[in-house]
Coordinates of C-alpha atoms in Angstrom, one line a residue:
Chain A
M1197 CA 156.4 45.5 26.9
P1198 CA 152.9 46.2 25.5
G1199 CA 151.4 49.6 25.1
I1200 CA 147.8 50.5 26.1
D1201 CA 146.2 49.2 22.9
E1202 CA 148.1 45.9 22.9
C1203 CA 147.2 45.4 26.5
L1204 CA 143.5 46.0 25.9
L1205 CA 143.4 43.8 22.8
E1206 CA 145.0 41.0 24.7
A1207 CA 142.4 41.4 27.4
M1208 CA 139.7 41.1 24.8
T1209 CA 141.0 37.6 23.7
L1210 CA 139.8 36.2 27.1
P1211 CA 136.7 34.0 26.8
G1212 CA 133.5 36.1 27.3
A1213 CA 135.3 39.4 27.1
R1214 CA 132.9 42.2 26.0
G1215 CA 134.7 45.4 26.7
A1216 CA 138.0 46.6 28.3
A1217 CA 139.5 50.0 29.3
I1218 CA 142.3 51.6 31.1
V1219 CA 140.9 54.3 33.4
D1220 CA 142.3 57.0 35.7
W1221 CA 140.3 56.9 38.9
T1222 CA 141.1 60.4 40.1
S1223 CA 139.7 62.2 37.1
G1224 CA 137.5 59.4 35.6
L1225 CA 139.2 59.6 32.2
A1226 CA 139.4 56.6 30.0
L1227 CA 143.1 56.4 28.8
G1228 CA 142.0 53.8 26.2
S1229 CA 139.0 51.5 25.6
V1230 CA 138.0 48.7 23.3
G1231 CA 134.9 46.6 22.7
D1232 CA 131.5 47.5 24.0
P1233 CA 130.8 49.6 27.1
P1234 CA 128.2 48.1 29.6
G1235 CA 126.6 51.5 30.1
G1236 CA 125.8 54.3 27.7
D1237 CA 129.3 54.9 26.4
H1238 CA 132.9 54.3 27.3
E1239 CA 133.4 57.7 28.8
A1240 CA 130.4 57.4 31.1
T1241 CA 131.5 53.8 32.1
A1242 CA 135.0 55.1 32.9
A1243 CA 133.6 57.8 35.1
E1244 CA 131.3 55.4 37.0
T1245 CA 133.9 52.6 37.4
A1246 CA 136.4 55.3 38.6
E1247 CA 134.1 56.2 41.5
V1248 CA 133.9 52.6 42.6
A1249 CA 137.6 52.1 42.3
R1250 CA 138.4 55.3 44.2
S1251 CA 136.2 54.2 47.1
A1252 CA 137.9 50.9 47.4
A1253 CA 141.4 52.3 46.9
E1254 CA 141.0 55.1 49.4
Y1255 CA 138.8 53.8 52.3
Q1256 CA 140.6 52.6 55.3
A1257 CA 138.7 49.4 55.6
F1258 CA 140.4 48.2 52.4
A1259 CA 143.6 50.2 52.6
P1260 CA 144.6 50.5 56.3
K1261 CA 147.7 52.5 57.2
D1262 CA 148.9 49.7 59.4
D1263 CA 147.6 46.3 58.3
P1264 CA 147.7 44.0 61.4
L1265 CA 148.3 41.0 59.1
D1266 CA 151.4 42.7 57.6
T1267 CA 152.8 43.2 61.1
A1268 CA 152.0 39.7 62.2
R1269 CA 153.9 38.3 59.2
G1270 CA 156.8 40.6 59.9
D1271 CA 156.3 42.0 56.5
T1272 CA 157.8 45.4 57.0
D1273 CA 158.7 46.0 53.3
R1274 CA 155.1 46.6 52.2
K1275 CA 155.5 47.0 48.5
G1276 CA 152.6 47.1 46.1
L1277 CA 149.1 48.6 46.3
P1278 CA 146.9 47.7 49.3
V1279 CA 144.0 46.8 47.0
E1280 CA 144.8 44.6 44.0
D1281 CA 141.5 44.0 42.3
L1282 CA 137.7 44.4 42.6
M1283 CA 135.0 42.1 41.3
V1284 CA 131.4 43.1 40.7
T1285 CA 129.0 40.3 39.7
T1286 CA 125.8 41.3 38.1
R1287 CA 122.9 39.2 36.7
T1288 CA 124.4 39.1 33.2
G1289 CA 128.1 39.8 33.7
F1290 CA 131.3 40.1 35.6
H1291 CA 133.1 43.5 36.1
L1292 CA 136.8 43.3 37.0
I1293 CA 139.0 46.2 38.1
R1294 CA 142.7 45.6 38.5
F1295 CA 144.8 48.4 39.9
V1296 CA 148.0 49.2 38.1
E1297 CA 151.1 50.1 40.0
T1298 CA 153.4 52.6 38.1
T1299 CA 156.8 54.1 38.8
F1300 CA 155.3 57.6 38.6
D1301 CA 152.4 59.1 40.7
S1302 CA 149.2 57.8 39.1
S1303 CA 145.8 56.4 39.9
V1304 CA 145.1 53.9 37.1
F1305 CA 143.3 50.6 36.8
L1306 CA 142.5 48.0 34.1
Y1307 CA 138.8 47.4 33.6
L1308 CA 137.3 44.3 32.0
W1309 CA 133.6 43.4 31.3
L1310 CA 132.9 39.7 30.9
D1311 CA 129.8 37.8 29.9
R1312 CA 128.5 35.9 32.9
H1313 CA 127.8 32.7 31.0
T1314 CA 130.9 32.5 28.8
G1315 CA 133.4 34.3 30.9
N1316 CA 135.9 32.6 33.2
L1317 CA 136.4 34.8 36.2
A1318 CA 139.4 33.0 37.7
L1319 CA 141.3 33.0 34.4
A1320 CA 140.4 36.6 33.7
R1321 CA 141.6 37.7 37.1
I1322 CA 145.0 36.0 36.7
R1323 CA 145.4 37.3 33.1
L1324 CA 144.5 40.8 34.2
R1325 CA 147.1 40.7 36.9
D1326 CA 149.7 39.5 34.4
L1327 CA 148.7 42.3 32.0
S1328 CA 148.9 45.0 34.7
E1329 CA 152.4 43.9 35.6
R1330 CA 153.6 43.7 32.0
L1331 CA 152.3 47.1 31.2
V1332 CA 154.9 48.7 33.5
L1333 CA 157.7 46.1 33.2
V1334 CA 160.8 47.2 31.5
Chain B
M255 CA 131.9 65.1 13.3
R256 CA 129.5 65.9 16.1
I257 CA 128.5 69.5 16.1
T258 CA 128.4 71.0 19.5
A259 CA 126.6 74.2 20.2
S260 CA 129.2 75.7 22.4
A261 CA 132.6 74.6 21.2
I262 CA 135.3 75.7 23.6
S263 CA 137.6 76.5 20.7
P264 CA 135.9 76.8 17.3
M265 CA 139.4 77.3 15.8
L266 CA 140.6 74.0 17.2
M267 CA 137.6 72.3 15.6
R268 CA 138.3 73.9 12.3
L269 CA 142.0 72.8 12.4
A270 CA 140.9 69.3 13.3
A271 CA 138.5 69.2 10.4
E272 CA 141.2 70.4 7.9
Q273 CA 143.7 67.9 9.4
A274 CA 146.2 70.6 10.2
T275 CA 149.7 70.0 11.6
G276 CA 151.3 72.6 13.9
A277 CA 151.0 74.4 17.2
L278 CA 147.9 76.1 18.6
L279 CA 149.2 78.9 20.9
R280 CA 147.1 80.5 23.6
D281 CA 148.0 82.5 26.7
Q282 CA 147.7 79.5 29.0
G283 CA 149.7 77.1 26.8
T284 CA 150.1 75.2 23.5
L285 CA 148.4 72.3 21.8
Y286 CA 150.4 70.4 19.2
L287 CA 148.5 68.9 16.3
V288 CA 149.5 66.3 13.7
D289 CA 147.0 65.6 10.9
G290 CA 144.3 67.3 13.0
R291 CA 144.8 65.1 16.0
I292 CA 146.3 66.4 19.3
V293 CA 149.7 64.7 19.9
H294 CA 150.8 66.8 22.9
A295 CA 149.8 69.8 25.1
E296 CA 151.8 72.0 27.4
S297 CA 150.8 74.7 29.9
P298 CA 152.6 76.6 32.6
A299 CA 149.7 75.6 34.9
A300 CA 150.4 71.9 34.5
P301 CA 153.6 69.9 35.3
G302 CA 155.1 68.6 32.1
I303 CA 155.7 64.9 31.3
D304 CA 159.3 65.4 32.4
V305 CA 158.2 66.4 35.9
L306 CA 155.6 63.6 36.2
L307 CA 158.2 61.0 35.1
T308 CA 161.1 62.1 37.2
A309 CA 159.3 63.2 40.4
G310 CA 158.9 59.5 41.5
G311 CA 162.6 58.8 41.2
A312 CA 162.3 55.9 38.8
L313 CA 163.6 58.0 35.9
P314 CA 166.5 60.1 37.1
P315 CA 166.6 63.7 35.8
Q316 CA 169.9 63.0 34.0
G317 CA 168.2 60.1 32.1
W318 CA 165.6 62.5 30.9
Q319 CA 168.2 65.1 29.9
E320 CA 170.1 62.5 28.0
A321 CA 167.0 61.4 26.0
L322 CA 166.2 65.1 25.4
S323 CA 169.7 65.9 24.0
L324 CA 170.0 62.7 22.0
A325 CA 166.6 62.6 20.4
G326 CA 165.1 66.1 21.0
T327 CA 166.1 67.5 17.6
R328 CA 164.7 64.4 15.8
H329 CA 161.4 64.9 17.8
E330 CA 161.7 61.4 19.1
V331 CA 162.3 61.8 22.8
G332 CA 159.3 59.5 23.7
R333 CA 160.6 56.7 21.4
H334 CA 164.1 57.1 22.7
L335 CA 163.0 56.7 26.3
V336 CA 161.2 53.4 25.5
D337 CA 164.0 52.0 23.2
S338 CA 166.7 52.7 25.7
G339 CA 164.7 50.8 28.4
R340 CA 164.2 53.8 30.7
V341 CA 160.4 53.8 30.6
T342 CA 158.0 51.1 29.3
A343 CA 155.7 51.9 26.4
G344 CA 152.7 51.4 28.6
E345 CA 154.0 53.8 31.3
L346 CA 155.0 56.4 28.7
E347 CA 151.5 56.3 27.1
M348 CA 149.7 56.5 30.4
C349 CA 151.8 59.4 31.7
H350 CA 151.7 61.2 28.3
I351 CA 147.9 61.0 28.1
G352 CA 147.6 62.2 31.7
A353 CA 149.9 65.2 30.9
L354 CA 148.1 65.9 27.6
F355 CA 144.6 66.1 29.1
D356 CA 145.9 68.0 32.1
A357 CA 147.6 70.7 30.1
A358 CA 144.8 70.9 27.5
F359 CA 142.3 71.6 30.4
F360 CA 144.2 74.8 31.1
V361 CA 145.0 75.7 27.4
L362 CA 141.3 75.5 26.6
G363 CA 140.3 77.2 29.8
P364 CA 138.1 80.3 29.9
A365 CA 139.4 83.9 29.6
S366 CA 141.9 83.1 26.9
G367 CA 143.6 85.9 25.0
P368 CA 144.2 85.6 21.2
T369 CA 144.6 82.2 19.6
R370 CA 147.3 81.7 17.0
F371 CA 148.3 78.7 14.9
R372 CA 151.8 78.0 13.6
Y373 CA 151.7 75.5 10.8
G374 CA 154.3 72.8 10.7
V375 CA 155.6 73.2 14.2
A376 CA 156.3 69.8 15.9
H377 CA 157.0 68.9 19.5
W378 CA 160.3 67.2 20.6
L379 CA 158.4 64.4 22.4
G380 CA 157.2 63.0 19.1
R381 CA 154.2 60.9 18.4
V382 CA 153.1 58.8 21.5
R383 CA 149.4 58.4 21.4
P384 CA 147.4 61.0 19.5
V385 CA 143.9 61.9 20.7
A386 CA 141.0 63.4 18.6
A387 CA 140.6 67.1 19.2
E388 CA 136.9 66.5 19.8
T389 CA 137.7 64.1 22.6
V390 CA 140.0 66.6 24.3
E391 CA 137.4 69.3 24.1
R392 CA 134.6 67.1 25.4
E393 CA 136.9 65.9 28.3
T394 CA 137.8 69.5 29.2
R395 CA 134.1 70.4 29.4
R396 CA 133.4 67.3 31.6
R397 CA 136.3 68.2 33.9
R398 CA 135.0 71.7 34.4
A399 CA 131.5 70.3 35.3
L400 CA 133.1 67.7 37.6
L401 CA 135.0 70.3 39.6
D402 CA 131.8 72.3 40.2
R403 CA 129.8 69.2 41.0
V404 CA 132.2 68.3 43.8
W405 CA 132.4 71.8 45.3
P406 CA 131.4 74.9 43.4
C407 CA 134.2 77.2 44.5
P408 CA 136.7 78.2 41.8
E409 CA 138.6 80.4 44.2
L410 CA 140.0 77.2 45.8
D411 CA 142.0 76.5 42.6
T412 CA 144.2 79.5 43.0
S413 CA 144.3 80.1 46.7
P414 CA 146.8 78.7 49.1
V415 CA 145.7 75.4 50.6
V416 CA 145.1 75.6 54.4
P417 CA 144.4 72.3 56.1
R418 CA 141.7 72.0 58.8
P419 CA 141.9 69.3 61.5
P420 CA 139.7 66.3 60.7
A421 CA 136.6 65.9 62.8
P422 CA 136.5 63.0 65.3
G423 CA 136.2 59.8 63.3
Q424 CA 137.0 61.4 60.0
T425 CA 139.9 59.8 58.2
L426 CA 142.2 60.9 55.4
T427 CA 143.4 58.7 52.5
G428 CA 147.0 58.2 51.6
R429 CA 146.9 60.5 48.6
Q430 CA 145.1 63.2 50.6
V431 CA 147.8 62.9 53.4
A432 CA 150.5 63.3 50.8
L433 CA 148.8 66.4 49.4
L434 CA 148.1 68.0 52.8
R435 CA 151.7 67.4 54.0
L436 CA 152.7 70.0 51.4
A437 CA 149.9 72.4 52.2
D438 CA 151.8 75.0 54.2
G439 CA 149.4 77.9 53.8
V440 CA 151.5 79.3 51.0
R441 CA 151.4 76.7 48.3
T442 CA 148.5 76.7 45.9
P443 CA 147.1 73.5 44.4
T444 CA 149.2 74.1 41.3
A445 CA 152.4 74.4 43.4
I446 CA 151.5 71.2 45.3
A447 CA 150.9 69.4 41.9
W448 CA 154.5 70.3 40.8
A449 CA 156.0 69.2 44.1
L450 CA 154.1 65.9 44.0
G451 CA 154.7 65.2 40.3
R452 CA 150.9 64.8 40.0
P453 CA 148.7 66.4 37.3
T454 CA 147.3 69.8 38.4
F455 CA 143.7 68.8 37.7
H456 CA 144.1 65.8 40.0
T457 CA 145.2 68.2 42.7
L458 CA 142.4 70.6 42.0
I459 CA 139.8 67.9 42.2
E460 CA 141.3 66.5 45.4
V461 CA 141.3 70.0 47.0
R462 CA 137.7 70.4 46.1
R463 CA 136.9 67.0 47.6
L464 CA 138.8 68.0 50.8
A465 CA 136.9 71.3 50.9
A466 CA 133.6 69.5 50.6
A467 CA 134.6 67.3 53.5
G468 CA 135.6 70.3 55.5
L469 CA 139.3 69.3 55.6
V470 CA 140.6 72.5 54.0
E471 CA 139.7 76.1 54.9
P472 CA 137.4 77.9 52.4
P473 CA 139.4 80.6 50.6
R474 CA 139.3 84.1 51.9
T475 CA 137.2 86.2 49.6
K476 CA 138.7 89.3 48.1
G477 CA 135.4 91.2 48.1
P478 CA 134.1 93.5 50.8
A479 CA 134.3 92.1 54.3
P480 CA 131.0 90.7 55.6
P481 CA 129.0 93.2 57.6
V482 CA 129.5 93.0 61.4
F483 CA 126.2 92.7 63.1
P484 CA 125.9 94.3 66.5
A485 CA 125.3 92.0 69.4
P486 CA 121.6 91.6 70.0
L487 CA 120.3 93.5 73.1
T488 CA 119.2 91.1 75.8
E489 CA 116.9 91.7 78.7
D490 CA 119.6 91.3 81.2
N491 CA 121.8 93.9 79.6
P492 CA 123.7 95.2 82.6
E493 CA 123.7 98.9 81.7
P494 CA 120.8 100.2 79.7
D495 CA 121.4 103.6 78.2
I496 CA 119.0 105.5 80.4
A497 CA 119.7 108.9 78.8
L498 CA 118.9 107.5 75.3
L499 CA 115.7 105.8 76.5
R500 CA 114.6 109.1 78.1
R501 CA 115.2 111.0 74.8
V502 CA 113.2 108.3 72.9
R503 CA 110.3 108.6 75.4
D504 CA 110.3 112.4 75.3
A505 CA 110.3 112.4 71.5
L506 CA 107.4 109.9 71.3
E507 CA 105.4 111.9 73.9
A508 CA 106.0 115.1 71.9
S509 CA 104.8 113.6 68.6
L510 CA 101.6 112.1 70.1

């Protein structure tokens, strides 16, 4: 049952991790941040990543009201968020956004910035999912 | 400490510098400080952490009441909620920071009355995740600018939300649908925030975004009604005022 800081510090132990944050994507507020920000500062980075996350979480292409694949599988109990994570690959790094599902009404994601050469994207993705679940697990 | 030319509250900056502990009281709410850092904020304009946590149903209201009565006097309600397994530390921190910045946005809002500070006053929630006063002030300023950047119409914040039908091909997001379902032409964004258990600022920004997209009606202005222009005269006007035209002609001929 980690808090925000424990969660972020654990994310920073991943190989190639350069910076991490927990961000609210409606307001663009960084609820917590550690390491280096890829942009000017943590607050500006939070506001910018929030805009990307909001687009993905809200547009129908990614979050359709009736997912035909859900219906095909007979999966009527659609728990969980429609979008789980986002990856942006740049020349020098990986940017990972993992949406966090909470029991209260929120719009929060975990953000991790990795070095492109030393980072392990697959491992980071799995660990971030794990962290996002433990953050809200009683 | 970074010196800003236009501090929203010079008194808050002074209290932060002297590492004061107590409650900063303003007309729109209260900021609670411990050693100069903000530990909690409350405002009648923003749903409290109790509303945010219980609205979703995961924490029943009686669970909240129990924590309040058992740990309220010790100022350890937050810790009690986590220790008793009702809320995780992560969720409490996320919800608490959301509520803190939301209430602070209104406490530090413009048009405040007198500001007072009561030394030594502590909040029943206890220490969850203190934030630097400077950070709260900076975020409040950023939020004000953000609202105006989305759609510069402050009247939207206090007017009832009136939905407009989407244009063909225009789609609404899940969170927008939830908000507009409560927009009955009477509820203001603040009332909707309470009903949803969502921070008020989140509702304000969403309503501004909806207004920018043409999905809510612009608020009716309280100023004078716009002037009503007469219909322009057209050449095929069926009944020209012959008598008036004659009088104009006569007057022109007389003056020439």
